[in-house]
Short mmCIF file of C-alpha atoms in Angstrom, two decimals:
data_model
loop_
_atom_site.label_atom_id
_atom_site.label_comp_id
_atom_site.label_asym_id
_atom_site.label_seq_id
_atom_site.Cartn_x
_atom_site.Cartn_y
_atom_site.Cartn_z
CA MET A 1 -0.18 -0.26 -0.36
CA ALA A 2 1.48 3.17 -1.17
CA ASP A 3 1.65 6.00 1.68
CA LYS A 4 0.09 9.48 1.21
CA VAL A 5 2.17 12.36 0.48
CA TYR A 6 1.52 15.73 1.96
CA PRO A 7 2.30 19.12 0.73
CA ALA A 8 4.93 20.88 2.47
CA ALA A 9 3.62 24.01 4.58
CA LYS A 10 4.36 27.29 2.83
CA PRO A 11 7.28 29.44 4.01
CA ALA A 12 6.84 32.40 6.71
CA ALA A 13 6.10 35.51 4.93
CA ALA A 14 9.60 37.20 4.48
CA ALA A 15 10.82 39.90 7.50
CA ALA A 16 9.01 43.01 6.43
CA THR A 17 11.28 45.58 5.73
CA ILE A 18 12.88 48.63 7.43
CA ASN A 19 12.42 51.53 6.43
CA PRO A 20 15.22 53.77 6.08
CA THR A 21 13.80 56.81 5.15
CA ALA A 22 11.37 56.14 9.39
CA THR A 23 14.85 55.30 10.67
CA ALA A 24 16.86 58.42 9.34
CA ASN A 25 14.11 60.59 10.34
CA ARG A 26 14.01 59.37 14.35
CA PRO A 27 14.43 62.82 16.07
CA PHE A 28 17.06 63.02 18.87
CA PRO A 29 16.26 63.66 22.77
CA SER A 30 17.13 67.28 23.15
CA ALA A 31 20.69 67.96 23.90
CA LYS A 32 18.96 71.04 26.85
CA SER A 33 17.44 68.11 28.68
CA GLN A 34 20.78 66.42 28.98
CA LEU A 35 22.79 69.90 30.49
CA TYR A 36 23.65 69.20 34.70
CA ARG A 37 21.56 70.97 36.99
CA PRO A 38 23.28 72.49 40.04
CA PRO A 39 20.20 71.60 42.74
CA GLY A 40 19.29 75.03 44.00
CA TYR A 41 21.29 76.79 47.09
CA ARG A 42 18.63 77.12 50.15
CA PRO A 43 20.75 79.75 53.05
CA ALA A 44 20.38 77.12 56.19
CA PRO A 45 17.40 79.04 58.63
CA HIS A 46 19.25 81.15 61.71
CA ARG A 47 18.96 78.99 64.63
CA ARG A 48 18.11 81.68 68.17
CA ARG A 49 19.77 80.68 71.21
CA SER A 50 16.88 79.29 73.68
CA HIS A 51 15.76 81.79 76.42
CA ARG A 52 17.28 78.54 78.81
CA SER A 53 20.46 78.57 77.55
CA LEU A 54 20.49 81.88 78.25
CA CYS A 55 19.92 81.97 81.36
CA CYS A 56 22.03 78.67 82.27
CA ALA A 57 25.35 80.69 81.18
CA CYS A 58 24.09 84.01 83.30
CA CYS A 59 23.54 80.86 86.49
CA LEU A 60 26.74 79.31 85.86
CA TRP A 61 28.63 83.03 85.40
CA ILE A 62 27.40 84.26 88.92
CA THR A 63 28.00 80.40 90.21
CA LEU A 64 32.14 81.54 89.17
CA VAL A 65 32.26 84.75 90.03
CA ILE A 66 30.83 84.48 93.73
CA PHE A 67 33.15 81.32 94.08
CA LEU A 68 36.17 83.60 93.43
CA ILE A 69 34.88 86.32 95.87
CA LEU A 70 34.29 83.70 98.10
CA LEU A 71 37.44 81.92 97.53
CA LEU A 72 39.95 85.47 97.85
CA ALA A 73 38.06 86.04 100.99
CA ALA A 74 38.91 83.30 102.47
CA ILE A 75 42.24 83.72 101.35
CA SER A 76 42.90 86.90 103.06
CA GLY A 77 41.38 85.70 106.14
CA ALA A 78 43.65 83.06 106.33
CA ALA A 79 46.39 85.43 105.94
CA ILE A 80 45.29 87.83 108.21
CA TYR A 81 44.55 85.44 111.15
CA VAL A 82 48.33 83.83 110.41
CA VAL A 83 50.28 87.15 110.38
CA TYR A 84 48.13 88.62 113.22
CA ARG A 85 46.70 85.71 115.31
CA PRO A 86 43.50 87.73 116.42
CA GLN A 87 41.59 87.47 119.72
CA ARG A 88 38.95 88.87 121.36
CA PRO A 89 39.60 91.62 123.66
CA SER A 90 38.20 89.90 127.17
CA PHE A 91 35.67 91.95 129.67
CA SER A 92 34.59 91.97 133.26
CA ILE A 93 33.09 93.14 136.12
CA SER A 94 35.16 94.00 138.88
CA SER A 95 32.65 95.39 141.47
CA LEU A 96 29.72 96.53 141.72
CA GLN A 97 27.69 97.66 144.56
CA ILE A 98 23.59 98.89 144.91
CA SER A 99 24.09 101.61 146.50
CA GLN A 100 20.31 103.16 146.52
CA PHE A 101 17.48 100.86 146.06
CA ASN A 102 14.36 101.98 146.79
CA LEU A 103 11.55 99.83 146.32
CA THR A 104 8.01 99.98 145.97
CA SER A 105 5.08 98.07 144.36
CA THR A 106 5.16 100.15 141.50
CA THR A 107 8.32 102.26 141.20
CA LEU A 108 11.77 102.25 141.90
CA THR A 109 14.05 103.45 142.71
CA SER A 110 18.02 103.11 142.31
CA ASN A 111 21.79 103.65 142.03
CA VAL A 112 24.66 101.22 140.94
CA ASN A 113 28.19 101.56 140.99
CA PHE A 114 30.12 99.51 139.24
CA ASN A 115 33.68 99.01 136.85
CA LEU A 116 34.02 97.33 133.80
CA THR A 117 37.86 95.67 132.96
CA ALA A 118 38.45 95.42 129.23
CA LYS A 119 41.66 93.86 128.58
CA ASN A 120 43.22 92.97 124.83
CA PRO A 121 45.31 89.90 124.41
CA ASN A 122 46.35 91.22 120.55
CA LYS A 123 49.96 92.67 120.23
CA LYS A 124 49.75 94.11 117.14
CA LEU A 125 45.26 95.06 116.84
CA ILE A 126 43.81 98.12 118.26
CA PHE A 127 40.46 98.84 119.76
CA PHE A 128 38.30 101.60 119.03
CA TYR A 129 34.93 101.81 121.42
CA ASP A 130 31.75 104.33 120.31
CA PRO A 131 29.82 105.45 124.08
CA ILE A 132 28.09 102.37 125.44
CA THR A 133 25.37 102.25 126.51
CA VAL A 134 24.62 99.99 130.41
CA SER A 135 21.48 98.44 130.81
CA LEU A 136 21.23 96.57 134.11
CA SER A 137 18.23 94.14 134.97
CA THR A 138 17.36 91.15 137.15
CA ASN A 139 18.11 87.55 135.93
CA ASP A 140 13.69 87.42 135.23
CA GLY A 141 14.12 90.73 132.71
CA ILE A 142 12.68 94.16 135.05
CA SER A 143 14.95 96.90 134.42
CA ILE A 144 17.20 98.66 137.24
CA GLY A 145 18.36 101.29 135.61
CA ASP A 146 20.38 102.41 132.93
CA GLY A 147 23.61 104.55 132.53
CA VAL A 148 26.75 105.74 129.49
CA LEU A 149 30.11 105.19 129.42
CA PRO A 150 32.58 106.80 127.40
CA ALA A 151 34.21 106.17 124.27
CA PHE A 152 37.60 104.90 125.05
CA GLN A 153 40.54 103.33 123.06
CA LEU A 154 41.93 99.89 123.63
CA GLY A 155 45.95 99.65 123.19
CA LYS A 156 47.99 97.23 121.92
CA LYS A 157 48.85 94.04 125.28
CA ASN A 158 46.44 96.55 127.50
CA MET A 159 43.90 97.31 129.71
CA THR A 160 41.48 99.93 130.90
CA VAL A 161 39.04 100.11 134.25
CA LEU A 162 35.75 101.88 132.97
CA THR A 163 33.78 103.87 136.46
CA SER A 164 30.25 104.61 136.38
CA THR A 165 27.09 104.59 137.42
CA VAL A 166 23.39 102.93 136.59
CA ALA A 167 20.42 104.65 137.80
CA ALA A 168 16.58 104.67 138.20
CA ALA A 169 14.28 107.42 139.44
CA GLY A 170 11.19 107.10 139.89
CA GLU A 171 10.88 103.93 137.24
CA SER A 172 7.02 102.72 136.92
CA LEU A 173 6.33 98.81 137.17
CA ASP A 174 3.49 97.07 136.61
CA THR A 175 2.00 94.98 139.38
CA THR A 176 3.59 91.39 138.41
CA SER A 177 6.27 92.87 137.77
CA GLY A 178 6.94 94.94 141.47
CA GLY A 179 5.69 91.86 142.49
CA GLN A 180 8.64 90.23 141.26
CA LEU A 181 11.33 92.30 142.42
CA GLN A 182 10.18 92.59 145.66
CA ALA A 183 10.38 88.98 145.87
CA ASP A 184 14.12 88.68 144.69
CA ALA A 185 14.72 91.42 147.00
CA LYS A 186 14.37 89.09 149.84
CA SER A 187 16.87 86.31 148.52
CA LYS A 188 19.33 85.79 150.58
CA SER A 189 22.41 84.85 148.11
CA GLY A 190 21.16 88.21 146.33
CA LEU A 191 20.11 90.13 144.18
CA GLY A 192 20.49 88.70 140.77
CA LEU A 193 21.51 90.58 138.01
CA THR A 194 22.11 91.31 133.72
CA VAL A 195 24.48 93.78 132.64
CA GLU A 196 24.41 94.42 128.83
CA PHE A 197 26.55 96.72 127.53
CA ASP A 198 25.93 98.01 123.77
CA THR A 199 28.14 99.69 121.64
CA LYS A 200 30.16 99.95 118.16
CA MET A 201 33.57 98.58 117.62
CA SER A 202 36.59 99.08 114.42
CA VAL A 203 39.73 97.69 114.50
CA LYS A 204 43.08 98.78 113.25
CA PHE A 205 46.02 96.75 112.27
CA GLY A 206 48.80 97.60 109.83
CA GLY A 207 47.88 100.75 107.77
CA VAL A 208 43.94 99.18 107.82
CA LYS A 209 40.77 100.31 109.85
CA THR A 210 37.96 98.20 110.02
CA LYS A 211 34.17 99.80 109.94
CA LYS A 212 32.56 100.41 112.71
CA VAL A 213 29.90 97.30 113.98
CA LYS A 214 28.00 96.90 116.71
CA VAL A 215 29.19 94.53 119.45
CA ARG A 216 27.32 94.00 122.65
CA VAL A 217 28.76 92.41 125.86
CA THR A 218 26.60 90.76 128.21
CA CYS A 219 27.91 89.63 131.99
CA GLU A 220 26.06 87.40 133.61
CA GLY A 221 26.20 85.52 137.00
CA ILE A 222 26.49 88.88 139.43
CA LYS A 223 24.44 88.24 143.16
CA ALA A 224 23.97 91.49 144.61
CA GLY A 225 23.04 92.62 148.01
CA LEU A 226 20.86 95.25 149.64
CA PRO A 227 22.00 98.07 151.02
CA THR A 228 20.89 97.97 154.62
CA VAL A 229 20.38 101.03 157.27
CA GLU A 230 22.77 101.24 160.09
CA VAL A 231 23.17 102.92 163.56
CA VAL A 232 25.99 104.44 163.84
CA ALA A 233 26.33 106.75 166.91
CA SER A 234 29.58 109.23 167.09
CA PRO A 235 30.74 111.77 169.76
CA ALA A 236 28.87 114.97 170.35
CA PRO A 237 30.81 118.53 169.89
CA ALA A 238 31.78 119.84 173.11
CA PRO A 239 29.64 122.28 174.10
CA SER A 240 27.14 120.15 173.38
CA PRO A 241 25.36 118.71 175.90
CA VAL A 242 24.59 114.94 175.13
CA ALA A 243 27.85 112.60 175.02
CA THR A 244 26.16 111.12 171.95
CA ILE A 245 24.70 111.81 168.44
CA THR A 246 23.38 109.00 166.78
CA ARG A 247 23.13 108.85 162.97
CA THR A 248 21.40 106.41 160.45
CA VAL A 249 23.70 105.46 157.49
CA THR A 250 23.07 103.57 154.45
CA VAL A 251 25.73 100.90 153.85
CA ALA A 252 25.96 98.78 150.29
CA SER A 253 27.01 95.40 150.12
CA PRO A 254 29.61 94.01 147.85
CA ALA A 255 28.10 92.44 144.57
CA THR A 256 30.09 89.03 144.12
CA MET A 257 30.40 87.70 140.36
CA SER A 258 30.46 83.94 139.58
CA GLY A 259 33.36 83.43 136.63
CA GLY A 260 33.42 87.10 136.89
CA LYS A 261 34.03 86.81 133.44
CA CYS A 262 31.57 88.81 130.29
CA LYS A 263 30.49 87.26 126.73
CA VAL A 264 31.46 89.60 123.15
CA ASP A 265 28.91 88.76 120.32
CA LEU A 266 29.22 90.63 117.10
CA ARG A 267 25.69 92.05 116.26
CA VAL A 268 27.24 92.45 112.64
CA LYS A 269 28.85 89.40 110.71
CA ILE A 270 30.43 90.88 107.64
CA TRP A 271 33.35 93.60 107.94
CA LYS A 272 33.47 96.20 104.89
CA TRP A 273 37.07 97.86 105.15
CA THR A 274 39.03 101.58 104.57
CA TRP A 275 42.58 101.57 103.74
#
């Protein structure tokens, strides 16, 4: 049996021919689009310093200045202490007597004499004191009298004794103070007293003199006996028919001091110097 022969498939269509005219007329990209364009310049925004940073800087500088001032003050104080070895002057009441003490429930008349001793232990310091106000009171705070001491200068390694009188002339007392003072006056150990001295002081060392500062000197532990009235007999003058004459005399008892020292307090802690 004879095989069937199938006809061959038609050859594929020829590839389309390229149009040379179309290829030649293809437009090229514009040369302008190929140029390099640098990015536009934008200035950086100006940053303002915040108020917080300014406050921190101010606080830092103020702290540094204060620290430097304190450091210089400490160095100066240390140098002065090493060179001059300053010591406080000492005060004491060497004697005190109540020569008059007339007390009622509402009034008081008194007269008190005392000596104040001041000593300067420093070899290179001189102290200057203004007039001194003296206040005398009981340990309960009841005023006995007031007085004044004159201004004085306390030289190097020197001692000065000041004498003064504190008095009260008919000073009014309230009922409570009068009763308390009458009870204190009956004490056998004596009337407890406190003396306060208020003044202004300046110090001189080398060519430097400080400004005046307030000073208070407080003396405590004083026990003073009240004056007593005694009858004294004395011979009468020759022509008198009476052999003796009697008269009353007020005798003041000396006070006793426990310790005898006084405390010195500066009322102002800041010192200013003048050259």
